[in-house]
mmCIF file of N, CA and C in Angstrom:
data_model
loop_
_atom_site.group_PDB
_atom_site.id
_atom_site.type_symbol
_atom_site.label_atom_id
_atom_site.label_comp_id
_atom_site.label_asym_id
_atom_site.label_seq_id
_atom_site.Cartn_x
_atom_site.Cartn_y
_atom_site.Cartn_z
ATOM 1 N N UNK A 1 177.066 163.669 90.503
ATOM 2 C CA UNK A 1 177.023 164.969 89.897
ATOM 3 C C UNK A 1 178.322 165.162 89.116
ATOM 4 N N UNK A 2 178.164 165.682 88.340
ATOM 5 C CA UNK A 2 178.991 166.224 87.087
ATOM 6 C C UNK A 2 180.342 166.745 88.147
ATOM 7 N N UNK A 3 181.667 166.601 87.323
ATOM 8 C CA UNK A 3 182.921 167.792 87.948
ATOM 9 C C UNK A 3 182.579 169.509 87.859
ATOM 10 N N UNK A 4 182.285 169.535 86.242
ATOM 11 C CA UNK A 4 181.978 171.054 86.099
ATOM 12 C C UNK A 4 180.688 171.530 87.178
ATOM 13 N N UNK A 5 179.411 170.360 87.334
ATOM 14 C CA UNK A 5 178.292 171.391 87.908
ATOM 15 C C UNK A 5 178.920 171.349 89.790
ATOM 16 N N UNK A 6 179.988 170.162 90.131
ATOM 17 C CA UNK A 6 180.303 170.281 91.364
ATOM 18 C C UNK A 6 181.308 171.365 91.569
ATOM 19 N N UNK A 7 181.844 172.124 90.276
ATOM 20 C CA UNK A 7 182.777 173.513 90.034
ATOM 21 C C UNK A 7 182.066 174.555 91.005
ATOM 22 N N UNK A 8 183.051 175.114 91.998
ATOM 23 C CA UNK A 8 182.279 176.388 92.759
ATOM 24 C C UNK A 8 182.391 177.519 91.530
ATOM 25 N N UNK A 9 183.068 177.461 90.261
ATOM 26 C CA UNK A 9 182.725 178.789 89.482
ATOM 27 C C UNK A 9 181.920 178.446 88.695
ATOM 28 N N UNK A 10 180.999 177.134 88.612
ATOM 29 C CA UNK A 10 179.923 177.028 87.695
ATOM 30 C C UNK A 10 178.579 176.482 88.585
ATOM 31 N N UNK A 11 178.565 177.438 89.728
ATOM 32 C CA UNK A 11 177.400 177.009 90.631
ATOM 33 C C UNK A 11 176.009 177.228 90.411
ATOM 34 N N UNK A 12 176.567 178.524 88.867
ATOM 35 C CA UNK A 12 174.738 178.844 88.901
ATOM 36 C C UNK A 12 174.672 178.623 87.422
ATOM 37 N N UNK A 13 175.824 177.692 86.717
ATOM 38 C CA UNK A 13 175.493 176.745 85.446
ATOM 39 C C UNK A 13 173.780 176.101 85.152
ATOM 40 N N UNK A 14 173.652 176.438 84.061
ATOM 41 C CA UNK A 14 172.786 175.015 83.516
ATOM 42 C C UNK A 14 173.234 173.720 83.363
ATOM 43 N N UNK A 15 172.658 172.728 83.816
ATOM 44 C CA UNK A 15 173.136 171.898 83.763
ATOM 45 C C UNK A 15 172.946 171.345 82.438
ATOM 46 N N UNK A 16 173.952 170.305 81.650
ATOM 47 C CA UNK A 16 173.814 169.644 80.380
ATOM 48 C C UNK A 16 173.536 168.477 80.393
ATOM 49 N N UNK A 17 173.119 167.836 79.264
ATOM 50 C CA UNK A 17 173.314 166.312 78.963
ATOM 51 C C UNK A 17 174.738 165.636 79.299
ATOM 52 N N UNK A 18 175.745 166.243 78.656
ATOM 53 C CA UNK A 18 176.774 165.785 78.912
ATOM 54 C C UNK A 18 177.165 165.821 80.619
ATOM 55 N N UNK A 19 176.335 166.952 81.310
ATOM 56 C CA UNK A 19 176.529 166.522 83.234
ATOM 57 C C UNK A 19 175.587 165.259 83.318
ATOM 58 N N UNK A 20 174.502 165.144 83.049
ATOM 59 C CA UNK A 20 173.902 163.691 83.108
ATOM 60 C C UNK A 20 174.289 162.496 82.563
ATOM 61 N N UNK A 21 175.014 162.297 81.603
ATOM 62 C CA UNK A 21 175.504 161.124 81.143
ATOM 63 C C UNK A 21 176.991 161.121 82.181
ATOM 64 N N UNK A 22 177.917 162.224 82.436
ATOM 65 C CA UNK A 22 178.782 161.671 83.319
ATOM 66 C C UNK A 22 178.452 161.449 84.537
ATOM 67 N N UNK A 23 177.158 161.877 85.163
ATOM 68 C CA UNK A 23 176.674 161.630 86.469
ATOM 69 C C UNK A 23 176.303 160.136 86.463
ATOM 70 N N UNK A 24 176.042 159.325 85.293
ATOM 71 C CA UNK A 24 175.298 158.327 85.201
ATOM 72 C C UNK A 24 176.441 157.331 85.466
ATOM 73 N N UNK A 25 177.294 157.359 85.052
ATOM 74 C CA UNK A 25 178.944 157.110 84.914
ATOM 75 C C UNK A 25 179.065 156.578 86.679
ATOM 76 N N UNK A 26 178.995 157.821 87.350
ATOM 77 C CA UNK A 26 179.337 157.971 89.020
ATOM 78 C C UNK A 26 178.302 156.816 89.727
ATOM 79 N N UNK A 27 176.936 156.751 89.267
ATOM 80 C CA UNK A 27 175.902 156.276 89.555
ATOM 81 C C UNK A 27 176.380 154.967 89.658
ATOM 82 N N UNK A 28 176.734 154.740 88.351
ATOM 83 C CA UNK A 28 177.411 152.957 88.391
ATOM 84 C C UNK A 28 178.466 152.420 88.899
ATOM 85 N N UNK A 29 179.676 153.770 88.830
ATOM 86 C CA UNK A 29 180.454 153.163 89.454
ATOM 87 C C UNK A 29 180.447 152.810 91.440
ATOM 88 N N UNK A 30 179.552 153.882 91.897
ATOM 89 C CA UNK A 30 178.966 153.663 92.870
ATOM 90 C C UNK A 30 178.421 152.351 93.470
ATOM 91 N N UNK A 31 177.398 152.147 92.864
ATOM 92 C CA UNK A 31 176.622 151.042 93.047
ATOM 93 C C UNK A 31 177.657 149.962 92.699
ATOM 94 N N UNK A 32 178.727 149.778 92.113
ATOM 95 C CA UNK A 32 179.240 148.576 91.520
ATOM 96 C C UNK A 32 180.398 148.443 92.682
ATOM 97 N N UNK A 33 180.808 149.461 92.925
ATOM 98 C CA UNK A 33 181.988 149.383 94.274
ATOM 99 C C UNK A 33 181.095 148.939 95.707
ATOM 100 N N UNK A 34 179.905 149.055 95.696
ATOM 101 C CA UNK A 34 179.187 148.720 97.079
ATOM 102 C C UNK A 34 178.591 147.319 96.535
ATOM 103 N N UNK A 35 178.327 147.165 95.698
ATOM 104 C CA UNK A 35 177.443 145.533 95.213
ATOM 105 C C UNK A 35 178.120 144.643 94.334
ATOM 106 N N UNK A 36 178.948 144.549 93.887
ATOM 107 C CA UNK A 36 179.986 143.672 93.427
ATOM 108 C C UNK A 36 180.751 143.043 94.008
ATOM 109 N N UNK A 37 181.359 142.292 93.129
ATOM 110 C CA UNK A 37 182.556 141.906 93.498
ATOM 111 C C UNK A 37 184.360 142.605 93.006
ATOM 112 N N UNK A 38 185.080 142.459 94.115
ATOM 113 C CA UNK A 38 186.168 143.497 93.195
ATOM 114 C C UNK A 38 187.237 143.733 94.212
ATOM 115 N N UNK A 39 188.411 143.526 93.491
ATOM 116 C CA UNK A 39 189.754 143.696 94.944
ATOM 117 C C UNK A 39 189.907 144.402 96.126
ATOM 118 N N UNK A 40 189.318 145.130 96.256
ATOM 119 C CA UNK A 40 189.309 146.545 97.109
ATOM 120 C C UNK A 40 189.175 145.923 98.335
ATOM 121 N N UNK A 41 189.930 145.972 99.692
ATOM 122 C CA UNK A 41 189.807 146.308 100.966
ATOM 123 C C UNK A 41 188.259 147.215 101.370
ATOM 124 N N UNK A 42 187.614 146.798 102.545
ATOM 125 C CA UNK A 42 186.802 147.502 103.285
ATOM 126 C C UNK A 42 187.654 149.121 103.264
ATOM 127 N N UNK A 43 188.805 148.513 103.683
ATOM 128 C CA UNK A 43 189.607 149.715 104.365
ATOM 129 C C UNK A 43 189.495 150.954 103.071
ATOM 130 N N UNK A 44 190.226 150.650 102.312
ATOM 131 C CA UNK A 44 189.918 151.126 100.934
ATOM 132 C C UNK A 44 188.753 151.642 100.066
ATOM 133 N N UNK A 45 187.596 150.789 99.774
ATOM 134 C CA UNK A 45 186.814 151.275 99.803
ATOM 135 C C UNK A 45 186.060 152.158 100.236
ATOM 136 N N UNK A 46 185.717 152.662 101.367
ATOM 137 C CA UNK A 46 185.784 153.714 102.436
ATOM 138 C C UNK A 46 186.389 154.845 102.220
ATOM 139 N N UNK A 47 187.785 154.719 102.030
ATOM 140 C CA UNK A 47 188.425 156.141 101.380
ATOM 141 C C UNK A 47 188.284 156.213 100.311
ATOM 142 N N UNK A 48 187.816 155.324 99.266
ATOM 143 C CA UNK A 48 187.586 155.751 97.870
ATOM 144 C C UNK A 48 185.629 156.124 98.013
ATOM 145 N N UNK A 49 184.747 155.921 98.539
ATOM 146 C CA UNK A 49 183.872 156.443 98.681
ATOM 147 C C UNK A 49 184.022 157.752 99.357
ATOM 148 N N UNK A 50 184.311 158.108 100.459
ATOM 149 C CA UNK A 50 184.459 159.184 101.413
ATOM 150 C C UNK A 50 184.900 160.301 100.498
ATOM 151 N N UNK A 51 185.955 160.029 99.372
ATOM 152 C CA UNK A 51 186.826 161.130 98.619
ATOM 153 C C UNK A 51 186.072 161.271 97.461
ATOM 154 N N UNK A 52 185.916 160.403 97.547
ATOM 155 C CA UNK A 52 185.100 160.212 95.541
ATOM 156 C C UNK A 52 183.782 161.025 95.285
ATOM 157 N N UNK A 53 183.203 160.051 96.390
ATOM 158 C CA UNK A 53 181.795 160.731 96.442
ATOM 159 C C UNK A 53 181.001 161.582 97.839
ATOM 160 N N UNK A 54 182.030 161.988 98.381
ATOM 161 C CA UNK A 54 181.163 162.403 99.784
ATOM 162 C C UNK A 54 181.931 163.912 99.862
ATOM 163 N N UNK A 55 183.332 163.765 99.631
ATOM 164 C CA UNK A 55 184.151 165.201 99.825
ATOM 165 C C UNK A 55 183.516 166.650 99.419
ATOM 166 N N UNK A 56 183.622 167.237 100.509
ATOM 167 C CA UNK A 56 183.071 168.619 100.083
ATOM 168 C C UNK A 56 183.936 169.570 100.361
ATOM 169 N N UNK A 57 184.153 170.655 99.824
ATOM 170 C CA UNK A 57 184.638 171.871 100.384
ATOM 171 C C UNK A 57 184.326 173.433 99.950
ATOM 172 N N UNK A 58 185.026 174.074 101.549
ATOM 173 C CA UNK A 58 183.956 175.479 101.558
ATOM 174 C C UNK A 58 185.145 176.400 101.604
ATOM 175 N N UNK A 59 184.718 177.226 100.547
ATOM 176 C CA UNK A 59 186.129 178.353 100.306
ATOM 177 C C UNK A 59 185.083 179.669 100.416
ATOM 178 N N UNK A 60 185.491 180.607 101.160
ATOM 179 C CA UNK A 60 184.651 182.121 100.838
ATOM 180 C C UNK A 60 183.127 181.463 101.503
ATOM 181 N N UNK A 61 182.680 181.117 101.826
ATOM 182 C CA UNK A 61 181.247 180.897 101.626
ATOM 183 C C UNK A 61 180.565 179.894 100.310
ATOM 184 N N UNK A 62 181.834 179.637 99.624
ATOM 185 C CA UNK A 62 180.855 178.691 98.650
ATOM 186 C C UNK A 62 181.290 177.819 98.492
ATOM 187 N N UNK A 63 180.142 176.676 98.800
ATOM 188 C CA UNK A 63 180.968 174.763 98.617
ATOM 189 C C UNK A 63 180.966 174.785 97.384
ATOM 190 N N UNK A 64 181.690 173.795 97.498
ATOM 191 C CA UNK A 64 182.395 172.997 95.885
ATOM 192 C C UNK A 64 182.627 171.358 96.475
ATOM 193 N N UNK A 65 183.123 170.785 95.406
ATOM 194 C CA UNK A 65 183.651 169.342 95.609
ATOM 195 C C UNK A 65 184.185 168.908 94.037
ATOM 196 N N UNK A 66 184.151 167.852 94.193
ATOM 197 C CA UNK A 66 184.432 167.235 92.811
ATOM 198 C C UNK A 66 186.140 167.108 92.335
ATOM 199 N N UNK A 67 186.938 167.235 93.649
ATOM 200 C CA UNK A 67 188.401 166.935 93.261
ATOM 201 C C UNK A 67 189.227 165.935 93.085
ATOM 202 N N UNK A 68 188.683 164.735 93.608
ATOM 203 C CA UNK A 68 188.617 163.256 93.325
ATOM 204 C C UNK A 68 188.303 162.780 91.932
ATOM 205 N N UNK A 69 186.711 163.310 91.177
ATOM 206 C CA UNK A 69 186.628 163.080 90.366
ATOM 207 C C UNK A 69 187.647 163.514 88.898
ATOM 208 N N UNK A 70 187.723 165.305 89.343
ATOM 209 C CA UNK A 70 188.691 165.481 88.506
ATOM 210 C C UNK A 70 190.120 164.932 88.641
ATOM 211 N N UNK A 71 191.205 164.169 89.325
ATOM 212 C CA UNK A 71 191.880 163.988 89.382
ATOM 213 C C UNK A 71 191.769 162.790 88.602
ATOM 214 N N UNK A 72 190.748 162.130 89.300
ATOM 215 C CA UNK A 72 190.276 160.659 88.283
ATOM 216 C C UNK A 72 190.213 160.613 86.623
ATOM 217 N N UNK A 73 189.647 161.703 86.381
ATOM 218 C CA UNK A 73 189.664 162.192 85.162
ATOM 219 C C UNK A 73 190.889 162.451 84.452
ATOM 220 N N UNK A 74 192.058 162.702 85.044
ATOM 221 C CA UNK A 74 193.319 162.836 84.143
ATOM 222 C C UNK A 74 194.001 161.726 84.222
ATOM 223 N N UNK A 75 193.850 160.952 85.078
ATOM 224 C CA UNK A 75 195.181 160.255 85.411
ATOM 225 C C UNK A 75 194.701 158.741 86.255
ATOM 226 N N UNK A 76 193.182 158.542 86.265
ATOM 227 C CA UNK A 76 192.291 157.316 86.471
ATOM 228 C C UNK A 76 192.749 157.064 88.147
ATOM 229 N N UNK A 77 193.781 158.137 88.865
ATOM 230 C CA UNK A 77 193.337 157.859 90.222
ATOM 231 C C UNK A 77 193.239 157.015 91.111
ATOM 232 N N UNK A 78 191.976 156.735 90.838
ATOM 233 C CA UNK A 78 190.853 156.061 91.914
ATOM 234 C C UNK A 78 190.741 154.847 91.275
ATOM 235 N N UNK A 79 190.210 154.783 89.925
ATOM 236 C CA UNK A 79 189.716 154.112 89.448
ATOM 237 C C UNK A 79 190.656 152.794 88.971
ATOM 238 N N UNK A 80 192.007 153.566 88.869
ATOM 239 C CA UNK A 80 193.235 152.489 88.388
ATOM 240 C C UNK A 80 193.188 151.457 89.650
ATOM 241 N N UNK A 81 193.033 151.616 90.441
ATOM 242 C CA UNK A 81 192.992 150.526 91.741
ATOM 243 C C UNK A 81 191.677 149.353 92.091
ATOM 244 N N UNK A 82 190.860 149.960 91.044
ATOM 245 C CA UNK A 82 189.535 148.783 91.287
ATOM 246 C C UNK A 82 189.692 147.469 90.198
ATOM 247 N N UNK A 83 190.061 146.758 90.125
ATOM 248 C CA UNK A 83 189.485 145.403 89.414
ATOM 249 C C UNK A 83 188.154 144.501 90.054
ATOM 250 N N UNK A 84 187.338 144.796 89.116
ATOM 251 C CA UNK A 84 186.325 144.097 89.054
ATOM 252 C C UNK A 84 186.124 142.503 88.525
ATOM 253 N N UNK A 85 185.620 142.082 89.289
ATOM 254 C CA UNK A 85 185.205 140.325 89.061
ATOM 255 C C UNK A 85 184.379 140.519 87.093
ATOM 256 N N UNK A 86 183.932 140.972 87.369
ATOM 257 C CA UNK A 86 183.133 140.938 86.017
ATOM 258 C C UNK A 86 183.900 141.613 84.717
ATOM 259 N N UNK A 87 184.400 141.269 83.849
ATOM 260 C CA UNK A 87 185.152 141.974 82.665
ATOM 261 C C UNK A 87 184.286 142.718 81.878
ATOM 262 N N UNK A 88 183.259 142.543 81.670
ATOM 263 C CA UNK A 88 182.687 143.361 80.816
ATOM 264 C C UNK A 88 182.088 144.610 81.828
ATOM 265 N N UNK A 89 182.097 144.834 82.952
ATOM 266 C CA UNK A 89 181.706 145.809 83.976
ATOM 267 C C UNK A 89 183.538 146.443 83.827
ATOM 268 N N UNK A 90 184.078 146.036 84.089
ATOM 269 C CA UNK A 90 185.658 146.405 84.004
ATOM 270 C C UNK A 90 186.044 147.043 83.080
ATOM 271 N N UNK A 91 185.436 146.765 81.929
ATOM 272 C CA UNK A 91 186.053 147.425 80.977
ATOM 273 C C UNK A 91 185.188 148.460 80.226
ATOM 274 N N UNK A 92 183.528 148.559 80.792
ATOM 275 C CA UNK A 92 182.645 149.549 80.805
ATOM 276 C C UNK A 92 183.615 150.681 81.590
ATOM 277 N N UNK A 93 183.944 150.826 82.893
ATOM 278 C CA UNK A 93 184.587 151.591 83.938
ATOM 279 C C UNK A 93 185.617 152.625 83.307
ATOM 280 N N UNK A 94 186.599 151.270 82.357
ATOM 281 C CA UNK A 94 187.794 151.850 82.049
ATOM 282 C C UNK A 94 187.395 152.919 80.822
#
């Protein structure tokens, strides 16, 4: 899911194309951190799934998430730590 539609102030957003093409983004990088090949520790992996894609949080009564991703988004995060076996998957990512 998108950062903005995982936004607790855009909970009752429409969702866009542009949330589906970056969801599609998450989709792969997902699947490519669990079915690839690529430097990452078990150990590691785990906290980069758990944060990336599992983190939730509840403020007032209303969940949100998506703070991993946005952090990823300025400053690659998460993502600066994966090298992938495959270069052309690697440099799709980047």
């Amino acid at each position: 899911m998108s950062i903005r539609m995982l936004s607790m102030d855009e909970e009752y957003s429409k969702q866009t194309f542009a949330d589906d093409m970056e969801a599609l983004v998450y989709v792969v990088l997902y699947c490519a951190l669990l079915y690839t090949a690529h430097n990452l520790s078990i150990k590691t992996l785990t906290q980069i799934k758990e944060k990336f894609f599992d983190d939730i949080e509840v403020f007032q009564g209303q969940t949100g998430g998506g703070g991993a991703k946005l952090a990823n988004s300025f400053i690659r995060s998460y993502t600066s730590l994966v090298r992938f076996d495959s270069a052309a998957l690697q440099e799709w990512i980047n």
